[in-house]
Short mmCIF file of C-alpha atoms in Angstrom, two decimals:
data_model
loop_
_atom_site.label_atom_id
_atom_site.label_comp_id
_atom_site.label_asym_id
_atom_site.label_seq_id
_atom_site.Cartn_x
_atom_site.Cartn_y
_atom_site.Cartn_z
CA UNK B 1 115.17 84.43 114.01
CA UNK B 2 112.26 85.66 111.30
CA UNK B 3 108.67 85.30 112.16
CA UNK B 4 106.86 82.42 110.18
CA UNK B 5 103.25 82.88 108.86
CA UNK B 6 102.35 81.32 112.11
CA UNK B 7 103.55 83.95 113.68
CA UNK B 8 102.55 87.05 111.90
CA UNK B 9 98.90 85.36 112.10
CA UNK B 10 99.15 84.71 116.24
CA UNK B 11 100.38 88.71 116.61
CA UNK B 12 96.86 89.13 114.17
CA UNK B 13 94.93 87.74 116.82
CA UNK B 14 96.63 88.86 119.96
CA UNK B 15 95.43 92.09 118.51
CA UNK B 16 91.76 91.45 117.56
CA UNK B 17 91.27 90.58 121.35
CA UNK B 18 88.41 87.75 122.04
CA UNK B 19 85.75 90.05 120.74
CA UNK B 20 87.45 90.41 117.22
CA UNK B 21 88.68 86.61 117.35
CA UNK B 22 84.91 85.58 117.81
CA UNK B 23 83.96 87.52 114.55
CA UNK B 24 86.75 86.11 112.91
CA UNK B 25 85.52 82.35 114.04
CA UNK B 26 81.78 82.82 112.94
CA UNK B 27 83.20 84.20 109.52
CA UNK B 28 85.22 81.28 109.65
CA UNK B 29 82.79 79.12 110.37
CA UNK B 30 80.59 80.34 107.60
CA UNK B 31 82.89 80.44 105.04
CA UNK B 32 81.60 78.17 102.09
CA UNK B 33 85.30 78.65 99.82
CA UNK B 34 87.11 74.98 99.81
CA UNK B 35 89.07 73.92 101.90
CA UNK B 36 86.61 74.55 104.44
CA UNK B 37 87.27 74.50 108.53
CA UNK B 38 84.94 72.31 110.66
CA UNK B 39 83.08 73.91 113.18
CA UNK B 40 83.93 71.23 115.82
CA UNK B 41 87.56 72.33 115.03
CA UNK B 42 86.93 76.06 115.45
CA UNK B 43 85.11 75.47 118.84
CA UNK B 44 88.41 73.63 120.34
CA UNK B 45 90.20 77.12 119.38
CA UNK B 46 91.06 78.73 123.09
CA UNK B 47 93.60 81.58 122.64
CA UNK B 48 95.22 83.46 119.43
CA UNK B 49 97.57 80.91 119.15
CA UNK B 50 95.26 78.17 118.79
CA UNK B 51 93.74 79.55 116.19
CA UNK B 52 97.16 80.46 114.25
CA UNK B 53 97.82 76.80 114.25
CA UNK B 54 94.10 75.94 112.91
CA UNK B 55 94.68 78.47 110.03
CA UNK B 56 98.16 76.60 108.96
CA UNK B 57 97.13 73.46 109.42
CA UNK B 58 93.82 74.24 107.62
CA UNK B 59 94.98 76.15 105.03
CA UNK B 60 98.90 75.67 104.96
CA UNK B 61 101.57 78.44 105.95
CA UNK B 62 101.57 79.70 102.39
CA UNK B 63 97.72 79.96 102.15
CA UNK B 64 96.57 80.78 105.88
CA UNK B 65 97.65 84.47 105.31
CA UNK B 66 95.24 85.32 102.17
CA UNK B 67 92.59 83.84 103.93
CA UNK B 68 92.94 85.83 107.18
CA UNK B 69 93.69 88.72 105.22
CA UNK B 70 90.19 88.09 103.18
CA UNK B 71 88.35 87.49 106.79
CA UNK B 72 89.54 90.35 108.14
CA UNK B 73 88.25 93.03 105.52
CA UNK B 74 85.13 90.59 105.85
CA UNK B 75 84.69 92.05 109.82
CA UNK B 76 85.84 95.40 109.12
CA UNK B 77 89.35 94.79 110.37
CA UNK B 78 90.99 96.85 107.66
CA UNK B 79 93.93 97.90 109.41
CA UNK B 80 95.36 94.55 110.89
CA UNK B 81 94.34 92.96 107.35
CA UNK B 82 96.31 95.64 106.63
CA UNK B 83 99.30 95.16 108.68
CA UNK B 84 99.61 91.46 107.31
CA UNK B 85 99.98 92.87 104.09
CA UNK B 86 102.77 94.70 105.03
CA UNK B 87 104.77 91.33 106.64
CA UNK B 88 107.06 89.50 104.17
CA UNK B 89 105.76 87.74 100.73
CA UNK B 90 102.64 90.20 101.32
CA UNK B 91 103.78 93.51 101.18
CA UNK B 92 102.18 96.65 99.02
CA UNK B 93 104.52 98.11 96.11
CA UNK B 94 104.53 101.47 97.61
CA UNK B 95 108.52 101.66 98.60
CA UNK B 96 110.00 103.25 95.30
CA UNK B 97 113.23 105.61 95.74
CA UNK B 98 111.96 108.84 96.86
CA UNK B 99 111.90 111.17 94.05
CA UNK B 100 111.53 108.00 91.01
CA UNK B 101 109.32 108.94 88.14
CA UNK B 102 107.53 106.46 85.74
CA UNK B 103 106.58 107.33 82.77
CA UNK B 104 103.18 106.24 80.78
CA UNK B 105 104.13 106.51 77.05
CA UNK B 106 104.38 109.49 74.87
CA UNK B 107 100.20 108.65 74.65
CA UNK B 108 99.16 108.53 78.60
CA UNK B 109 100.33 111.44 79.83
CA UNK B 110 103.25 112.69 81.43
CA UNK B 111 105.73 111.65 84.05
CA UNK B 112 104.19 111.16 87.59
CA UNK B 113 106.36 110.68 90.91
CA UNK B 114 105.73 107.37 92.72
CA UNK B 115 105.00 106.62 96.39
CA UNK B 116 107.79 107.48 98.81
CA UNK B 117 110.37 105.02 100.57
CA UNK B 118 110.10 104.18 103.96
CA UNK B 119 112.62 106.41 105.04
CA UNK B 120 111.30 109.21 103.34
CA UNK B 121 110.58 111.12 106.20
CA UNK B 122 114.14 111.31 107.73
CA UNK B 123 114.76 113.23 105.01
CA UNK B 124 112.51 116.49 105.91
CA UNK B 125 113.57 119.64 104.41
CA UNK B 126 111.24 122.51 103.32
CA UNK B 127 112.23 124.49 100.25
CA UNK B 128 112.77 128.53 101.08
CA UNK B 129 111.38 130.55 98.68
CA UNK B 130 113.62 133.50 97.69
CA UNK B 131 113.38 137.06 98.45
CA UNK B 132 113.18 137.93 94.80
CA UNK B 133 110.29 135.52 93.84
CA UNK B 134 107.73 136.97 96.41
CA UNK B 135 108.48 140.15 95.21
CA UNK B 136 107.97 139.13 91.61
CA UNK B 137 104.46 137.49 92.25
CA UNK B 138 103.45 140.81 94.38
CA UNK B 139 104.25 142.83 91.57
CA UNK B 140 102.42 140.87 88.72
CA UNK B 141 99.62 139.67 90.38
CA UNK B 142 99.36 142.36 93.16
CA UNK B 143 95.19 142.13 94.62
CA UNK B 144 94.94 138.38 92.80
CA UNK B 145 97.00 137.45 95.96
CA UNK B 146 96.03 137.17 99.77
CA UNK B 147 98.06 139.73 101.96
CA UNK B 148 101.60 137.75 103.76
CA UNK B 149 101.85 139.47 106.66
CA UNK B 150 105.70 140.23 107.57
CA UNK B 151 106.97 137.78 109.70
CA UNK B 152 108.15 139.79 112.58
CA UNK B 153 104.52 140.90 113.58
CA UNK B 154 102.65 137.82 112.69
CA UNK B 155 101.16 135.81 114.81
CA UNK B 156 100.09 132.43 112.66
CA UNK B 157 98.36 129.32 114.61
CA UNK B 158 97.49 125.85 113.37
CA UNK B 159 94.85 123.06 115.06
CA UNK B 160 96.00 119.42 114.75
CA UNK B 161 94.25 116.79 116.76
CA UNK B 162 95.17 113.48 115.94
CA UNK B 163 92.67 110.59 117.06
CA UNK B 164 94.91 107.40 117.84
CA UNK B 165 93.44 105.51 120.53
CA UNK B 166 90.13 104.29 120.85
CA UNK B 167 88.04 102.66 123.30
CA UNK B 168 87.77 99.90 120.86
CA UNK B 169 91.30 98.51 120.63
CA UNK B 170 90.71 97.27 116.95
CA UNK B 171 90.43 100.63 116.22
CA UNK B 172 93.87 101.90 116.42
CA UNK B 173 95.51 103.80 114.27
CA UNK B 174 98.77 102.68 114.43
CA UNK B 175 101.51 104.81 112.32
CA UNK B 176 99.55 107.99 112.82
CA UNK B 177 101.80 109.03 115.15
CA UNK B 178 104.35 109.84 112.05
CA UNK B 179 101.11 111.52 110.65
CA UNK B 180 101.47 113.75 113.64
CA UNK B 181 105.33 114.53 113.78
CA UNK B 182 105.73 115.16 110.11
CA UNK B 183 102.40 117.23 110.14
CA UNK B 184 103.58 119.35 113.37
CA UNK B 185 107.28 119.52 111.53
CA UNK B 186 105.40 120.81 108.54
CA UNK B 187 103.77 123.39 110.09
CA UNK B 188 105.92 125.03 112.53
CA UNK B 189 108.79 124.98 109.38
CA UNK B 190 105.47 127.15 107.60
CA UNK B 191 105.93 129.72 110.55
CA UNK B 192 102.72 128.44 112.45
CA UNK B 193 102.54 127.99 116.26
CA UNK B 194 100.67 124.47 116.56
CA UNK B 195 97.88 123.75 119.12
CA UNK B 196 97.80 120.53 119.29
CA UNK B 197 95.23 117.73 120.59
CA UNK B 198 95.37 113.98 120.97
CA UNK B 199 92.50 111.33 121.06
CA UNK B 200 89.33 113.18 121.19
CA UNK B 201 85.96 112.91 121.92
CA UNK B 202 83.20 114.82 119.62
CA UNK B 203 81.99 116.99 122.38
CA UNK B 204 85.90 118.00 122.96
CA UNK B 205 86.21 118.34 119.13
CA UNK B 206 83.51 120.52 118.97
CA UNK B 207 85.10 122.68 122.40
CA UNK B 208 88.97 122.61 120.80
CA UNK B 209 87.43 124.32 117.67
CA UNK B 210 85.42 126.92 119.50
CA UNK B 211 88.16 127.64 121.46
CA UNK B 212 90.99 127.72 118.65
CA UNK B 213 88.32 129.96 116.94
CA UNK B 214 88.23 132.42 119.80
CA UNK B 215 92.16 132.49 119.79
CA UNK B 216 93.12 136.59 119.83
CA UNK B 217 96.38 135.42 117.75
CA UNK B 218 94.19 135.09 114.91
CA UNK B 219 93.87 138.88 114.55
CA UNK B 220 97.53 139.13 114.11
CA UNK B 221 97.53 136.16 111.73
CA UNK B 222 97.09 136.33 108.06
CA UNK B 223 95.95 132.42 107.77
CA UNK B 224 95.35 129.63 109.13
CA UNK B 225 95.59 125.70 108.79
CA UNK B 226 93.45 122.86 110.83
CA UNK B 227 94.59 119.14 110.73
CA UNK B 228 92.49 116.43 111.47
CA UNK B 229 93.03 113.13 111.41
CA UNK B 230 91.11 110.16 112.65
CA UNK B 231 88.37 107.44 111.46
CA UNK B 232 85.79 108.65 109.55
CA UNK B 233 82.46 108.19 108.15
CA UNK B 234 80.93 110.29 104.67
CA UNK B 235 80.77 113.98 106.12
CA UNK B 236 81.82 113.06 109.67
CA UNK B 237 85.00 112.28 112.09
CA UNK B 238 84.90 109.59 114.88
CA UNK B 239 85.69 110.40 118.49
CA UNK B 240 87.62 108.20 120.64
CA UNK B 241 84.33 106.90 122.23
CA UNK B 242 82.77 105.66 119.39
CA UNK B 243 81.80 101.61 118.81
CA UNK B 244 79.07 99.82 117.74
CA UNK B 245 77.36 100.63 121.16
CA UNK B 246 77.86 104.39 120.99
CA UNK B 247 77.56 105.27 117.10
CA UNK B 248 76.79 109.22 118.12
CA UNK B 249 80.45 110.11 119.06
CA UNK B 250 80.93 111.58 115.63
CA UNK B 251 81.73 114.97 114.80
CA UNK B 252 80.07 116.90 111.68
CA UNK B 253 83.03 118.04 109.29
CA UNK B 254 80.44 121.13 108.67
CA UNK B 255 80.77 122.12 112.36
CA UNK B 256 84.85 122.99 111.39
CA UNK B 257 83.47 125.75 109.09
CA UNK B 258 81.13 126.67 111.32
CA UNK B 259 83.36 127.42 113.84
CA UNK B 260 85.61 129.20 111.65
CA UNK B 261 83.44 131.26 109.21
CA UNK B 262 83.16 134.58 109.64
CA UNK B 263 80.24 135.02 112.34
CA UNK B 264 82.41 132.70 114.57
CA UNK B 265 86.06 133.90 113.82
CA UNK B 266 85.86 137.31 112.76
CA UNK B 267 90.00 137.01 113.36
CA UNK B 268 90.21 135.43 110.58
CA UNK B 269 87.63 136.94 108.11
CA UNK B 270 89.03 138.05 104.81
CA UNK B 271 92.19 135.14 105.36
CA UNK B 272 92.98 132.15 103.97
CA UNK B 273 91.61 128.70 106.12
CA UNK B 274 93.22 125.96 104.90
CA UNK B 275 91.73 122.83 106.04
CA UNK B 276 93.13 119.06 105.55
CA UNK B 277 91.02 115.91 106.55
CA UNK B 278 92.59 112.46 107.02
CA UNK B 279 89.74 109.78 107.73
CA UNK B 280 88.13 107.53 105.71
CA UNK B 281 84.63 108.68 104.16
CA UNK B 282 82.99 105.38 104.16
CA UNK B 283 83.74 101.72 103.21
CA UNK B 284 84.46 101.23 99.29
CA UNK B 285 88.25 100.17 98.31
CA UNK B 286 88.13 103.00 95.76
CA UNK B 287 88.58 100.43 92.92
CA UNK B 288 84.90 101.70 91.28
CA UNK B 289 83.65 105.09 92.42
CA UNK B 290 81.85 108.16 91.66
CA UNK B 291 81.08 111.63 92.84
CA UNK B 292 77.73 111.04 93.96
CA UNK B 293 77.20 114.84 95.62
CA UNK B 294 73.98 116.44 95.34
CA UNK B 295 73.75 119.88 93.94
CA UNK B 296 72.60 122.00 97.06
CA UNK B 297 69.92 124.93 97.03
CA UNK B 298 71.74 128.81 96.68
CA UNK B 299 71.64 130.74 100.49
CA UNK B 300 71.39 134.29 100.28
CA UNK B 301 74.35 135.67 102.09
CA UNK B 302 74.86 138.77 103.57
CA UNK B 303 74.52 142.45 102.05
CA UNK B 304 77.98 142.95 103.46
CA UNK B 305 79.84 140.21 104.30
CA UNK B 306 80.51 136.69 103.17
CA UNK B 307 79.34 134.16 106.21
CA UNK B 308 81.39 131.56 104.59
CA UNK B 309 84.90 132.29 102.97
CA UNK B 310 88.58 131.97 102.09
CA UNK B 311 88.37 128.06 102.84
CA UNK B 312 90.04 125.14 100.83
CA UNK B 313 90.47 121.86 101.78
CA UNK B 314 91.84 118.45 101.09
CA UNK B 315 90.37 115.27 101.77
CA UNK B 316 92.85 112.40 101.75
CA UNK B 317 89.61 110.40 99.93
CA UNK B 318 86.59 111.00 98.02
CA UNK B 319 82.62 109.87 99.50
CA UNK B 320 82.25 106.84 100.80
CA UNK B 321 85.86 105.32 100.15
CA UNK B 322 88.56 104.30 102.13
CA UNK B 323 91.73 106.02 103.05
CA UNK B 324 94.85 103.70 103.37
CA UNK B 325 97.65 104.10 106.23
CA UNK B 326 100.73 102.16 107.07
CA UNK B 327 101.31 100.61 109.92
CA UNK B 328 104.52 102.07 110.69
CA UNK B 329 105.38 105.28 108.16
CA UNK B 330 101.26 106.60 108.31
CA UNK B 331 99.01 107.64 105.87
CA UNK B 332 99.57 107.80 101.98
CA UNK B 333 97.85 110.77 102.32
CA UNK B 334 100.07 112.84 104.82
CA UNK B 335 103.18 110.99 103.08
CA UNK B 336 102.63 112.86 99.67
CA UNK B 337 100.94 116.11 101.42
CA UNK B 338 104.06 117.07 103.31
CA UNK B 339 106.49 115.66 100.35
CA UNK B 340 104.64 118.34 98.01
CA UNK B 341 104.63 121.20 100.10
CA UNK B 342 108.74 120.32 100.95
CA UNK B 343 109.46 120.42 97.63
CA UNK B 344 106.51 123.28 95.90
CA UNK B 345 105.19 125.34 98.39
CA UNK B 346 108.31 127.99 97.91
CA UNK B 347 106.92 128.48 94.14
CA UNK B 348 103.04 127.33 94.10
CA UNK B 349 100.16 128.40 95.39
CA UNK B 350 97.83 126.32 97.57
CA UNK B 351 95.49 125.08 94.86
CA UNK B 352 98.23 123.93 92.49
CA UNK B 353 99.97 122.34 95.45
CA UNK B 354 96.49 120.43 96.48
CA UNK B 355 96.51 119.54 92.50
CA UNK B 356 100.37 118.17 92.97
CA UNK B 357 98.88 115.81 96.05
CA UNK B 358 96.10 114.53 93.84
CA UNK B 359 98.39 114.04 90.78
CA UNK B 360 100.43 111.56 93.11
CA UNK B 361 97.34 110.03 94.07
CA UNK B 362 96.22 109.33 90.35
CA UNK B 363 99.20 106.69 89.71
CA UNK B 364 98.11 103.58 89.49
CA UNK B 365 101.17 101.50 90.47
CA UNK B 366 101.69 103.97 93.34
CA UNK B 367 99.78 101.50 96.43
CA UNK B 368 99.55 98.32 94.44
CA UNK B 369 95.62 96.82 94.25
CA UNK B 370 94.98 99.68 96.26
CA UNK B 371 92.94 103.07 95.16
CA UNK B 372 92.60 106.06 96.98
CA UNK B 373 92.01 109.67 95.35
CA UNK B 374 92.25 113.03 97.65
CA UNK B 375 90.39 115.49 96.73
CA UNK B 376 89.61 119.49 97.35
CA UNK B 377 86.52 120.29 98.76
CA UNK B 378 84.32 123.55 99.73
CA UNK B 379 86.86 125.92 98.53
CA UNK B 380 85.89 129.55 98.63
CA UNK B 381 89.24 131.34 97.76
CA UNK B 382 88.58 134.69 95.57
CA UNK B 383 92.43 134.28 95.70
CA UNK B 384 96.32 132.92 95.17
CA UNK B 385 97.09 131.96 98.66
CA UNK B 386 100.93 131.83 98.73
CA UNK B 387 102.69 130.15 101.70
CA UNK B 388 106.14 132.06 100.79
CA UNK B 389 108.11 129.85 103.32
CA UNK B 390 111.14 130.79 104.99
CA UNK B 391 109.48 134.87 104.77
#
């Protein structure tokens, strides 16, 4: 038998636990939008299921949803208001056949591929590039190109950690677990050995970079990529410890470069370091924004060597926005990162893919009322950093 509303909503509050389900009272309780809720009525409320009968019976089944849904964002429960999006009658356009175009008009540009379908990702298969094509793009662009090291002597190694479960049960990410198997597929198809870490704290964030950076592989490697996905604030990552009581468990995003430049990781000096960042960067829907980054003072480097480069990376949003994942297939962002690189990385290099992920990112039908933009960021690449899959 389907769920009702009533039922979708009682799931909602199972999950917010009684801490969340008090916040969601007071808001409640406060709310001045007619029909209002009596506080005497809220006070009765005992469990989750009392209170998914108030909501109906207050609001009926067909307007009980909108209302939690507008509470929830209210507390900062983004992700269950999220999930009730996703349930019948209130679910985000996002499921288009994987590979449909839409086009704009002759006068807004040209044709842009929509979100992916939910069973996009059974569907993995990385493009090879031919034999022929790296040897065309050595010969015409020769030093413009970072050095592919042959495969049989390479040793290549990627960093994902993945942050899923926090102290604070609201904060789960639930469907970054896909995030984390299509991520891992995606690399170890791009010839890198994964080191991998789940649920983190800052002070082990900070130790799985030193010691990733200290890796003797790296000397052997000719690039590297580091993965990291969690929640997020502006220019920071959350550790698994962090809550309202214990707002320090954050990890800088400068400490990854850090870590990897060239004083740190002189394995990797003079290589590409690809870095990609899911988290959200603060708490605007991404509906009105702009870059609000401050132009920063010149540092001498040094006479003979670069301290900081061969780094690109892609944020899945811009400062202080949100980044949007669902439920059950993950992140938006991760979605159209590994869809690109399937389908381009045999021909493109990494810029022009990054420019591929923010060109999906730029249709505005692809998440509904939604907006999200990924972005590059810090990029110090002299060079064409070609991934030349398959070789």
């Amino acid at each position: 038998m389907a769920k009702t509303a009533k039922d979708h909503l009682q799931d909602i509050f199972d999950d917010l636990g009684e801490g969340g389900q008090r916040k969601f009272k007071s808001k409640l309780c406060d709310r001045r939008t007619e029909p209002r809720v009596r506080r005497a009525q809220i006070e009765k409320v005992q469990d989750s299921l009392d209170l998914a009968d108030l909501m109906v019976n207050a609001f009926t089944s067909a307007g009980a949803v909108p209302v939690t849904i507008e509470i929830l964002e209210a507390i900062g429960f983004n992700e269950q208001a999220t999930e009730l999006k996703e349930k019948p009658g209130h679910s985000l356009p996002v499921t288009q056949s994987r590979g449909d175009v839409v086009d704009y008009g002759a006068n807004q540009g040209p044709k842009v591929e929509l979100a992916l379908s939910d069973d996009w990702y059974k569907e993995l298969h990385l493009t090879l590039c031919s034999q022929q094509f790296k040897n065309t793009i050595i010969r015409e662009k020769g030093r413009e190109i970072y050095e592919v090291k042959d495969k049989s002597v390479r040793k290549r190694l990627a960093l994902l950690i993945n942050n899923i479960d926090f102290d604070d049960k609201s904060m789960t990410r639930r469907g970054a677990g896909r995030d984390e198997e299509n991520m891992e597929w995606l690399l170890k198809e791009l010839d890198y050995q994964v080191v991998k870490y789940r649920n983190l704290s800052a002070k082990d964030m900070e130790k799985a970079f030193k010691d990733f950076a200290r890796r003797e592989e790296h000397a052997h490697s000719d690039s590297t990529f580091v993965v990291l996905m969690s929640h997020g604030k502006r220019d920071a990552i959350l550790g698994v410890h962090y809550s309202a009581s214990n707002p320090s468990d954050t990890f800088p995003v400068d400490h990854i470069y850090r870590c990897l430049n060239t004083e740190n990781c002189p394995g990797l000096r003079d290589k590409p370091k690809v870095i990609l960042i899911q988290a959200c960067r603060g708490g605007d829907s991404g509906r009105l924004w702009a870059s609000d980054g401050e132009p920063e003072e010149a540092i001498e480097g040094d006479d003979f060597v670069h301290k900081e480069k061969d780094f690109i990376s892609l944020m899945s949003c811009t400062p202080d926005t949100k980044s949007y994942r669902h439920v059950e297939n993950g992140t938006f962002y991760v979605q159209n990162l590994v869809d690109v690189l399937m389908k381009h990385a045999h021909e493109d290099h990494i810029e022009e893919l990054f420019r591929k992920v923010i060109q999906r990112f730029d249709c505005s039908d692809m998440m509904g009322g939604y907006r999200q933009m990924a972005c590059k960021d810090r990029a110090s690449m002299p060079k064409l950093f070609y991934l030349f899959p398959g070789l």
